[in-house]
XYZ file of N, CA and C in Angstrom:
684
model
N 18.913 22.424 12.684
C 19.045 21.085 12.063
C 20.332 21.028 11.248
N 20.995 20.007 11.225
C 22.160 19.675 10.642
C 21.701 19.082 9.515
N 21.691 19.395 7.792
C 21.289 19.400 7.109
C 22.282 18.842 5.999
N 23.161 18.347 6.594
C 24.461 17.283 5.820
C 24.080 16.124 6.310
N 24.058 14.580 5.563
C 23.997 13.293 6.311
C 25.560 12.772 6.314
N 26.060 13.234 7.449
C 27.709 12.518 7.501
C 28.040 11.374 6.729
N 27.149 10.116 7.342
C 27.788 8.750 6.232
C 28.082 8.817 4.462
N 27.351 9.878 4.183
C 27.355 9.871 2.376
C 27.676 10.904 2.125
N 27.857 12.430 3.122
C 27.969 13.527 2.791
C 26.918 14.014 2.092
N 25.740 13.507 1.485
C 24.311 14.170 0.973
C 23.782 15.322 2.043
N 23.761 16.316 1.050
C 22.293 17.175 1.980
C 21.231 16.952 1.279
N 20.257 17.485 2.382
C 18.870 17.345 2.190
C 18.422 18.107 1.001
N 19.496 19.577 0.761
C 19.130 20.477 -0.118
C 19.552 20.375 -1.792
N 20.300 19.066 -1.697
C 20.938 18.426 -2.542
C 19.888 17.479 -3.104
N 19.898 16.954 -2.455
C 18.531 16.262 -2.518
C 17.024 16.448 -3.224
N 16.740 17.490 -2.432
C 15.454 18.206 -3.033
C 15.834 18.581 -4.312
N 16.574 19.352 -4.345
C 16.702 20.010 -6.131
C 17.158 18.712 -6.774
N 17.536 17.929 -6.327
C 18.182 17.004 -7.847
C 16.252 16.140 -8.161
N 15.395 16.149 -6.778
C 14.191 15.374 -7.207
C 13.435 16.755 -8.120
N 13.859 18.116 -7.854
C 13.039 19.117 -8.376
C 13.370 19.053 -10.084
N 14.523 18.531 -10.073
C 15.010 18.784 -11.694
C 14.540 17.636 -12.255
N 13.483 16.467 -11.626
C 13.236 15.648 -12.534
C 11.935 15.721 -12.330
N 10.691 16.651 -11.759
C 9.749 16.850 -12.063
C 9.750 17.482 -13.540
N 8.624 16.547 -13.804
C 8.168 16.146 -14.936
C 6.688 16.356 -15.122
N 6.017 17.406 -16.037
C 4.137 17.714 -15.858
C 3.641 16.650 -16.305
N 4.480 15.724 -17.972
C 3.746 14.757 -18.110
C 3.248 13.477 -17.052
N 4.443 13.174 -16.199
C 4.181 12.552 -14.980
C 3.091 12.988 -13.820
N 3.465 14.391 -13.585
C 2.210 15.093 -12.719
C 0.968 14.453 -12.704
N 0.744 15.260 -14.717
C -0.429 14.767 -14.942
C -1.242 13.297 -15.090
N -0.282 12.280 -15.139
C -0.369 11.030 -14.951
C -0.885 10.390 -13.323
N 0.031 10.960 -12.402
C -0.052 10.798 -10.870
C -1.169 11.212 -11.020
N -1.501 12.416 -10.799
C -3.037 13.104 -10.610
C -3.796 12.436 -10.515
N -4.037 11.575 -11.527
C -5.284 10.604 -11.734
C -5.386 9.853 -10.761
N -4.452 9.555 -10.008
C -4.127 8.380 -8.847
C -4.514 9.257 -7.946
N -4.325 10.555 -7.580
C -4.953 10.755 -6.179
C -3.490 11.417 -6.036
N -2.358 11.365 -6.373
C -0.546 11.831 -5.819
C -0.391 12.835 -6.781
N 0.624 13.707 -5.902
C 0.434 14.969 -6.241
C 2.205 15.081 -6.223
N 2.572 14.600 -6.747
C 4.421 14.706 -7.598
C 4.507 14.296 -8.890
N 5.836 15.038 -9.766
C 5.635 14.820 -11.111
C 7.351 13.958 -11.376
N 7.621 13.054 -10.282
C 9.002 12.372 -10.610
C 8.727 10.700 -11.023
N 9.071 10.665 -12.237
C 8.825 9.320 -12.758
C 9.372 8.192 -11.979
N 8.742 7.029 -11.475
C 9.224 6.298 -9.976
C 10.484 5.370 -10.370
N 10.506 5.296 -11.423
C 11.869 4.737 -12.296
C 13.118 5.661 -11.565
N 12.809 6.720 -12.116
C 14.268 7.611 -11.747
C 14.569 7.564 -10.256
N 12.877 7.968 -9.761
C 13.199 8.353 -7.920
C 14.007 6.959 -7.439
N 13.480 5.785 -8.048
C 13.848 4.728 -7.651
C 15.834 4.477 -7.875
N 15.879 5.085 -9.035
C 17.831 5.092 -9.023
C 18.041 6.294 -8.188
N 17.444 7.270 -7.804
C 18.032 7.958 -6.775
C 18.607 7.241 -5.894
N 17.286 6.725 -5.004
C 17.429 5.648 -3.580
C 18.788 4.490 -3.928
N 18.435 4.028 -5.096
C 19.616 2.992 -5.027
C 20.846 3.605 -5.248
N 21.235 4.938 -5.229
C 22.486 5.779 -5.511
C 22.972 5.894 -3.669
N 21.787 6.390 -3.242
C 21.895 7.051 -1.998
C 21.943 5.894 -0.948
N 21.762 4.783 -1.006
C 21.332 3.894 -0.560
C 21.078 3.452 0.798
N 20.552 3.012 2.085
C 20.364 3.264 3.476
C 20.763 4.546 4.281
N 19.934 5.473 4.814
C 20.436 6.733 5.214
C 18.847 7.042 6.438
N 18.827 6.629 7.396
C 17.653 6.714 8.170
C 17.881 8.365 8.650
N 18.509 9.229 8.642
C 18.650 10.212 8.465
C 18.124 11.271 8.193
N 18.700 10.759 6.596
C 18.262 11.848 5.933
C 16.686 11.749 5.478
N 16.276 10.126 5.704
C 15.176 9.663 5.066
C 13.825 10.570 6.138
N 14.582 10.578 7.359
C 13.961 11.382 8.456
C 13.588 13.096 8.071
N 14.456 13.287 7.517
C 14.508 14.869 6.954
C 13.699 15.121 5.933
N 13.940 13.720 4.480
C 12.808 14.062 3.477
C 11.290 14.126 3.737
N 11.084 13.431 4.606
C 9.636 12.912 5.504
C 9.377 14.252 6.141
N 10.083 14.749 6.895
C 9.290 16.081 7.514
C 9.501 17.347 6.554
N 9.632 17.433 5.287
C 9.253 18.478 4.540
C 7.831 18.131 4.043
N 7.233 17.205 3.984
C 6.006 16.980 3.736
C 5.506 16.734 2.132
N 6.794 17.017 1.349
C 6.756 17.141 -0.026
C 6.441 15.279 -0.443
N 6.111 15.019 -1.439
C 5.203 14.072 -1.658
C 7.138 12.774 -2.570
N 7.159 13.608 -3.243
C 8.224 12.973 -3.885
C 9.350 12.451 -3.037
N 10.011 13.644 -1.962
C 10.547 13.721 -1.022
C 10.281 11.985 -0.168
N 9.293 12.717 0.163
C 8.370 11.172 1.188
C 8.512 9.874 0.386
N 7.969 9.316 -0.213
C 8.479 8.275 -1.629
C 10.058 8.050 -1.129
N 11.092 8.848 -1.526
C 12.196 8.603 -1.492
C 12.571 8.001 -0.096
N 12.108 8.620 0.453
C 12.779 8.981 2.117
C 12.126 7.385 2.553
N 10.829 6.847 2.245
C 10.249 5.050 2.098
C 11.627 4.051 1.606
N 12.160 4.616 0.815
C 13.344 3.718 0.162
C 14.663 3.871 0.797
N 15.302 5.094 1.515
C 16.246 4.719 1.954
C 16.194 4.376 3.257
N 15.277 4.333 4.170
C 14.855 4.449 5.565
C 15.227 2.977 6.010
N 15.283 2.751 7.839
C 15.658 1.899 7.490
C 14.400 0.713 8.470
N 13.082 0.267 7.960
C 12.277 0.089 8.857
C 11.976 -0.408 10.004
N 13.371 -0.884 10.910
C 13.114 -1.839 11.721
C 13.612 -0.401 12.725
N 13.907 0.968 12.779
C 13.939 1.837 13.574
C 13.022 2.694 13.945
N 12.122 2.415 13.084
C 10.661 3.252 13.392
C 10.137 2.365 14.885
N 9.318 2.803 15.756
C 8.770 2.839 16.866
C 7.241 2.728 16.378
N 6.000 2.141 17.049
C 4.818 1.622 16.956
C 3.981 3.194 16.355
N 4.543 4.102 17.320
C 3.593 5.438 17.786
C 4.301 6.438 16.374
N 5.646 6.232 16.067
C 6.436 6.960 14.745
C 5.374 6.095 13.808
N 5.833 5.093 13.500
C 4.881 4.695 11.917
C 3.300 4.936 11.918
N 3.080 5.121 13.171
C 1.174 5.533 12.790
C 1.081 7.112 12.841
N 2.062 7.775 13.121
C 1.927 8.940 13.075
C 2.109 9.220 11.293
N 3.634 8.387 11.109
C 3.566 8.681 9.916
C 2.527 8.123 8.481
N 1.784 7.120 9.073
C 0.685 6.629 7.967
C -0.257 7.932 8.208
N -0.653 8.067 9.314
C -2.022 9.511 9.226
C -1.119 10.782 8.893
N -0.231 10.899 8.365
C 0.499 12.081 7.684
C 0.599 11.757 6.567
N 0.286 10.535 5.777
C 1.110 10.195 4.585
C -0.075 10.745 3.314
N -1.058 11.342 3.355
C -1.612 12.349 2.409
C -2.121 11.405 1.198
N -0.916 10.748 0.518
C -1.633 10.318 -0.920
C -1.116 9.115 -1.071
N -1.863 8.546 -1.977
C -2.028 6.936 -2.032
C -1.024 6.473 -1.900
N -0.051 7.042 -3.195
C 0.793 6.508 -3.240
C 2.416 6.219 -1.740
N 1.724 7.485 -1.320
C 3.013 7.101 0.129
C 2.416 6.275 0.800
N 1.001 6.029 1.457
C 0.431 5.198 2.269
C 0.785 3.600 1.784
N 0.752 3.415 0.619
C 1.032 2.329 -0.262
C 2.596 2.298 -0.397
N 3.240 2.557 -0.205
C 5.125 2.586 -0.436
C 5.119 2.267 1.892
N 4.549 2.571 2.275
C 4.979 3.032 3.661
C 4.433 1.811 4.165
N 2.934 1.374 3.723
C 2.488 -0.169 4.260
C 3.498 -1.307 4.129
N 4.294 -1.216 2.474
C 4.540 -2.317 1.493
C 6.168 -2.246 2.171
N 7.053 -1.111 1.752
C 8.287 -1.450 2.345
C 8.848 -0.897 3.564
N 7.954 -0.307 4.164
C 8.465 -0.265 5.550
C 7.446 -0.941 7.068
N 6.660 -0.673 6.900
C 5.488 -1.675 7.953
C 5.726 -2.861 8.220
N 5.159 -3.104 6.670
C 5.115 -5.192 6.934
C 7.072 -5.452 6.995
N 7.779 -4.685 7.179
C 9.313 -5.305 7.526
C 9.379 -4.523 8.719
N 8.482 -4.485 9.734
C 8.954 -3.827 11.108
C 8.463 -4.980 11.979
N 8.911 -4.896 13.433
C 8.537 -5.890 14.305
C 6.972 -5.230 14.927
N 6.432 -4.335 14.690
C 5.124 -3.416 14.804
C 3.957 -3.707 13.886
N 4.238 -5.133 12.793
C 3.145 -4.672 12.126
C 1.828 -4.697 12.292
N 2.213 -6.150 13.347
C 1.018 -7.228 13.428
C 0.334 -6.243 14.692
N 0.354 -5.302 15.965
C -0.037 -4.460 16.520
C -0.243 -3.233 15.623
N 0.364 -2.826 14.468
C -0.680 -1.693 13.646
C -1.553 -2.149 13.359
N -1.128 -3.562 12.637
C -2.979 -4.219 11.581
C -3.947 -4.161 12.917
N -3.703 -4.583 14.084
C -4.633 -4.567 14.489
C -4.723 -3.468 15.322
N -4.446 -1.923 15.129
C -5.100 -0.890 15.725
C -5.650 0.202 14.709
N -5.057 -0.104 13.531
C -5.746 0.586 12.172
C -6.574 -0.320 11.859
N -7.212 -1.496 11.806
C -7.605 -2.618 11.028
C -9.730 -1.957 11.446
N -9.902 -1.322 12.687
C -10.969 -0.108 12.897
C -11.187 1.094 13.315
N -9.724 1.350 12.875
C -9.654 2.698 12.506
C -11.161 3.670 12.106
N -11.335 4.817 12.826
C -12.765 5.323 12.183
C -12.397 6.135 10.818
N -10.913 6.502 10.426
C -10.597 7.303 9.256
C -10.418 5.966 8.308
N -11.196 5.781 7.334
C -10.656 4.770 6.181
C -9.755 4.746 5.528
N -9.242 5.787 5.301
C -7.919 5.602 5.058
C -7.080 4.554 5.810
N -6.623 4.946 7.152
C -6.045 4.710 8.307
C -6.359 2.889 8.223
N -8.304 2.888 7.754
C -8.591 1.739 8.040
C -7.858 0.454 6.932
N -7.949 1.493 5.923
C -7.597 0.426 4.612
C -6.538 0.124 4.727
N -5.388 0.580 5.307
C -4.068 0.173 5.567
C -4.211 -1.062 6.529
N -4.605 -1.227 7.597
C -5.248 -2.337 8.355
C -5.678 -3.422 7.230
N -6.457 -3.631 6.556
C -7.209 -4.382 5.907
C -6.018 -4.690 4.452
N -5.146 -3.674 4.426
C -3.794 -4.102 3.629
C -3.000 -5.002 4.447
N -2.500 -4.653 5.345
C -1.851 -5.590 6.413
C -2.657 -6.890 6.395
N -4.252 -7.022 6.430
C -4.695 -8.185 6.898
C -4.728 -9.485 5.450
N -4.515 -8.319 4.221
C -4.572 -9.250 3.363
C -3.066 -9.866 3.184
N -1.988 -9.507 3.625
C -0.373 -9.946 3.276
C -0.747 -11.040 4.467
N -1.185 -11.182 5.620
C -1.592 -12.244 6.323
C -2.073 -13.173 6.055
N -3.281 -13.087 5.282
C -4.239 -14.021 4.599
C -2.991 -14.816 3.696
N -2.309 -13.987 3.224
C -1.433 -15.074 2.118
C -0.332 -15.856 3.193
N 0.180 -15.064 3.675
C 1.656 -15.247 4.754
C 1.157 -16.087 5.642
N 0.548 -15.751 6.530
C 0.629 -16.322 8.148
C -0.878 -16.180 8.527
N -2.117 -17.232 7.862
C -3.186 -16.966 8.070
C -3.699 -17.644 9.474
N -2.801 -18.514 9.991
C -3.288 -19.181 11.149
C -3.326 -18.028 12.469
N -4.820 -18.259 13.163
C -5.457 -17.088 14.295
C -6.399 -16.146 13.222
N -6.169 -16.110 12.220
C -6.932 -15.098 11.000
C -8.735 -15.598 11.093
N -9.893 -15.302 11.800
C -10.677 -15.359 11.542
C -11.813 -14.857 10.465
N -10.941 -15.986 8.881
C -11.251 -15.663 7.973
C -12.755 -15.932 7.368
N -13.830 -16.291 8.047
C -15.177 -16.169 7.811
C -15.421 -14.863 8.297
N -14.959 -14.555 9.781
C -15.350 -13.274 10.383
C -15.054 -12.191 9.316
N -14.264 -12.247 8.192
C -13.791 -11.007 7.624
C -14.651 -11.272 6.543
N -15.048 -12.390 5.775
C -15.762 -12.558 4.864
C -17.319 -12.076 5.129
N -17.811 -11.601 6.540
C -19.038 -11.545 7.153
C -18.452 -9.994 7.164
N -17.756 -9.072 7.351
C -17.376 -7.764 7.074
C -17.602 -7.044 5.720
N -16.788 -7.966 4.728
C -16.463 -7.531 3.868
C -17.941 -7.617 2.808
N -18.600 -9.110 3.544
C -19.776 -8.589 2.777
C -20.873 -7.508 3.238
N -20.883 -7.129 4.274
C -22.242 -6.633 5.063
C -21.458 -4.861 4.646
N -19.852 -4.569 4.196
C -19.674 -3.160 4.597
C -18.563 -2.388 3.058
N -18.577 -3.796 2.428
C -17.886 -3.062 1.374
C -18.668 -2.358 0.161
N -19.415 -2.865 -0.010
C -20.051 -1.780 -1.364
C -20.424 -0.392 -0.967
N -20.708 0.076 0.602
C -20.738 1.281 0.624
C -19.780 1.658 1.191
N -17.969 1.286 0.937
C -17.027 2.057 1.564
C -16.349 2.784 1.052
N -15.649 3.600 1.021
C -14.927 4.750 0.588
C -13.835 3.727 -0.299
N -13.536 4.779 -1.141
C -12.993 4.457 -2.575
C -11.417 3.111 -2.269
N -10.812 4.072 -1.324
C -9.431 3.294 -0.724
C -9.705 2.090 0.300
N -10.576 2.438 1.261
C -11.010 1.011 2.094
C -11.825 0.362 1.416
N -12.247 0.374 0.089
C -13.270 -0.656 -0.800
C -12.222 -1.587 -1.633
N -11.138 -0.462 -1.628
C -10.132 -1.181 -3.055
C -9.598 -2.220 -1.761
N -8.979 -1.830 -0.582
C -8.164 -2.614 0.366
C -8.987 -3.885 0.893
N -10.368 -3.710 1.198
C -11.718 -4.986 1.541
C -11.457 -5.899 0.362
N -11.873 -5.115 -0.859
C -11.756 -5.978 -1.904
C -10.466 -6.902 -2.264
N -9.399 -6.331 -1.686
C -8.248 -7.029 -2.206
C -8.029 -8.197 -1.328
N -8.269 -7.966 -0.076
C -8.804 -9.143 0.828
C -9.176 -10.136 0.414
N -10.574 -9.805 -0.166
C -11.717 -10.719 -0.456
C -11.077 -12.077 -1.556
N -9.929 -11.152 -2.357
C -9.638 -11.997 -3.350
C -8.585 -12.777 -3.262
N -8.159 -12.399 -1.783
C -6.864 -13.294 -1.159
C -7.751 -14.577 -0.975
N -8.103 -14.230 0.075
C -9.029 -15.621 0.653
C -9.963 -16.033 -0.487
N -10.105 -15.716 -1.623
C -10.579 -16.508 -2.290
C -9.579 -17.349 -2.976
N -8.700 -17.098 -3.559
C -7.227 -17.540 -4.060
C -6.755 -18.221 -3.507
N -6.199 -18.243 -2.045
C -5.384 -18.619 -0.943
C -6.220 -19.813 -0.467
N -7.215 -19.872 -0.185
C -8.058 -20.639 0.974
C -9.326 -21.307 0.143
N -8.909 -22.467 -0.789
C -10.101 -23.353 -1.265
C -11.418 -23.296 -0.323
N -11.721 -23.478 0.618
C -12.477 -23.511 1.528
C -13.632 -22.565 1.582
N -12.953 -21.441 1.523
C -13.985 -20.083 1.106
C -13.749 -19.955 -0.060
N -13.993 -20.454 -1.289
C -13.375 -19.764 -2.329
C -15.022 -19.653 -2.826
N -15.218 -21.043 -2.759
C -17.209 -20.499 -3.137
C -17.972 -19.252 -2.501
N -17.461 -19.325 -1.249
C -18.320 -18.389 -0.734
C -17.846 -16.481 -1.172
N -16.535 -17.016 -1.509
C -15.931 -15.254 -2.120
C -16.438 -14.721 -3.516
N -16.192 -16.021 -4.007
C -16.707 -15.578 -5.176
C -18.579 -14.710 -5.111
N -19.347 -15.563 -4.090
C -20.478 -15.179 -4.222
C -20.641 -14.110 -3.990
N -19.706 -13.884 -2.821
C -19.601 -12.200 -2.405
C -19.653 -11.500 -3.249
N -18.460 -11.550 -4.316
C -17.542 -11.197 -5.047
C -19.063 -10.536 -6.508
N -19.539 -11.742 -6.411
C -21.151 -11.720 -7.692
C -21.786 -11.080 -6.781
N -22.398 -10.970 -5.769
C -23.463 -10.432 -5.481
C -23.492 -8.574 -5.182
N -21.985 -8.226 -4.785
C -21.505 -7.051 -4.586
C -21.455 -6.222 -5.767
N -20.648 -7.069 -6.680
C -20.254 -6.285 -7.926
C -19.392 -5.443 -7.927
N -18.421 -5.150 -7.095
C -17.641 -4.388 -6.665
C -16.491 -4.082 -7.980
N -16.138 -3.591 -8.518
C -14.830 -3.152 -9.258
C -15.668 -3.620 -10.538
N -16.413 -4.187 -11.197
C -17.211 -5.140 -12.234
C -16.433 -4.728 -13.518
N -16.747 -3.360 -13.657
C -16.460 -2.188 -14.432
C -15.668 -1.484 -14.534
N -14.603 -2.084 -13.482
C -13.460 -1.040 -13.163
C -11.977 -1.334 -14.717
N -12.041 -0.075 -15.263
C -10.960 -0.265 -17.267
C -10.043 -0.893 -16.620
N -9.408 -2.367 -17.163
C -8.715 -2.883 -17.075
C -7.835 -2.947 -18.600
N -6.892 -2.978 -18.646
C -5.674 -3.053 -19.904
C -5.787 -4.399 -20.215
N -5.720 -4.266 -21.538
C -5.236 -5.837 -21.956
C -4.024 -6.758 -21.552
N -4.606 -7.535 -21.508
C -3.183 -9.039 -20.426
C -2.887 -8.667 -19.054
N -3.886 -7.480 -18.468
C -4.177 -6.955 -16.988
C -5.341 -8.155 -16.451
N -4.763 -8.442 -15.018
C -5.953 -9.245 -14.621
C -6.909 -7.922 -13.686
N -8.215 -8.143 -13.947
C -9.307 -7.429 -13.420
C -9.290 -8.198 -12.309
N -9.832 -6.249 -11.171
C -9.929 -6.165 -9.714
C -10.744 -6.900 -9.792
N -11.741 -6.932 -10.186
C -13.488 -7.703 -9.833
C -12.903 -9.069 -9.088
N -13.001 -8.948 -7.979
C -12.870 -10.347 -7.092
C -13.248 -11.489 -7.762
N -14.100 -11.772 -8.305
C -14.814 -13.166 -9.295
C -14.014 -13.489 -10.261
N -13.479 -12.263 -10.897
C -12.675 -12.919 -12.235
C -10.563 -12.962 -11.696
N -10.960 -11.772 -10.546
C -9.252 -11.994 -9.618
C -9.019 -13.399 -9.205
N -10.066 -14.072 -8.665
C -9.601 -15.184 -8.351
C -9.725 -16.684 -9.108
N -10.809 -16.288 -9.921
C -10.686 -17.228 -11.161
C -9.496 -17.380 -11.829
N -8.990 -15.929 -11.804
C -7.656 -16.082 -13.238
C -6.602 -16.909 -12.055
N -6.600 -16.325 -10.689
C -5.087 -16.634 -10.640
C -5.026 -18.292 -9.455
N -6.167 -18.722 -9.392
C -6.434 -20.056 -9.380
C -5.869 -21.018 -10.566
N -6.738 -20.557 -11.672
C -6.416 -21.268 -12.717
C -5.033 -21.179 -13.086
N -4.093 -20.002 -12.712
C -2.572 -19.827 -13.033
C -1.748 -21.059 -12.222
N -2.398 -21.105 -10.645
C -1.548 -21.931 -9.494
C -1.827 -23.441 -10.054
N -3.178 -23.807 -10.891
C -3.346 -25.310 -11.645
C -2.176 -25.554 -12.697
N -1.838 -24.728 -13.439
C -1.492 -24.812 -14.690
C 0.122 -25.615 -13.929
C-alpha cells in the first residue's frame, strides 16, 4: 500500500498519530457512555477534516484500520457520491459503534445516489442495527420526500414492534414516530397515541432547554415551535 495521499502529501501515519496525540481519557470516558470507543473530542477531529479537506483516499485507508476515531475522520473527508451500493453496506455492517453508523448514515448515505435502495434493503434487515439505519433513512424521508411513503403502514410497525426492540432500532422507530407526528397533521393524533400508549423514552434524563425523546412531548414541543 502506498501510504502517502499525493494531492495533500498526508500519510496515513501522519495522520494516526496526530488523532493519537489528541486522545483524551476525559473524552473516552464520556464516549463510553454512548456505546464509542475513542477518546478525540469531535470539535478537534472535526478541524482535522477541515485542514485535510476532500481526500477519498486516504479516507479509504483510515476506514480499513478499523480504529474508531480514524473511521469518524475518514466520514468527513470521503467523498460520498464514490462509494458503490455493495461498499456502503459493507461499510455500515463494519461500522461497530454508534457513533460511526450515525456520521456514515448522516454525511455520507443520505448524499449518495444509493440511498433510497439501502433504506430499502436495511429498512428489514434481521441485524437491528443494520435495521435502525433503514428506519434512519426512512425518517429523513418522512420529512424530505414523503410521497410513495406508506406512512400508516409504518405507524402499524412501529406500534405492534417498538417497545420490545433493541436499544438502537427503538431509538431509530421512535424517531420516526415523531417525524410523522410533526411533519404530517393527519397522523399526528394517532402518533401521539402511540407515542402514550408505548411509553417509550418517558423517562429517558433529558437536560434543561433539551427537548425530550418521548414522542408525545417531541412532537408537542416542536409543533408548537412551527405555530409560533
Amino acid at each position: 500500500m502506498d501510504r502517502t495521499t499525493a494531492a495533500a502529501g498526508t500519510t496515513l501515519d501522519e495522520v494516526l498519530a496526530e488523532l493519537a496525540a489528541l486522545e483524551d481519557p476525559r473524552a473516552r470516558e464520556v464516549n463510553a457512555k454512548h456505546g464509542d470507543d475513542h477518546g478525540v473530542n469531535l470539535g478537534k477531529l472535526r478541524a482535522v477534516a477541515k485542514r485535510l479537506k476532500t481526500q477519498q483516499d486516504l479516507a479509504l485507508e483510515l476506514w480499513a484500520t478499523g480504529d474508531t476515531a480514524a473511521r469518524l475522520l475518514a466520514l468527513l473527508i470521503c467523498r460520498p457520491k464514490a462509494f458503490d451500493s455493495a461498499e456502503l453496506d459493507a461499510m455500515l455492517r463494519q461500522a461497530g459503534t454508534p457513533k460511526v453508523q450515525d456520521w456514515l448514515v448522516n454525511y455520507v448515505v443520505k448524499k449518495s445516489p444509493h440511498a433510497e435502495a439501502l433504506r430499502e434493503l436495511w429498512f428489514t434487515d434481521r441485524d437491528p442495527v443494520v435495521a435502525s439505519a433503514g428506519w434512519a433513512l426512512t425518517s429523513d424521508r418522512v420529512v424530505k420526500k414523503p410521497e410513495g411513503l406508506d406512512l400508516p403502514g409504518l405507524l402499524d410497525i412501529i406500534q405492534a414492534e417498538m417497545q420490545a426492540a433493541p436499544d438502537r432500532l427503538q431509538w431509530a422507530m421512535n424517531h420516526c414516530l415523531a417525524q410523522i407526528g410533526i411533519e404530517h397533521a393527519g397522523y399526528r393524533a394517532r402518533a401521539l397515541d402511540i407515542g402514550e400508549r408505548l411509553q417509550v423514552l418517558k423517562d429517558y434524563p433529558t437536560p434543561p432547554n433539551c427537548t425530550s425523546p418521548f414522542a408525545p412531548s417531541w412532537i408537542t414541543e416542536m409543533v408548537k415551535r412551527q405555530q409560533q
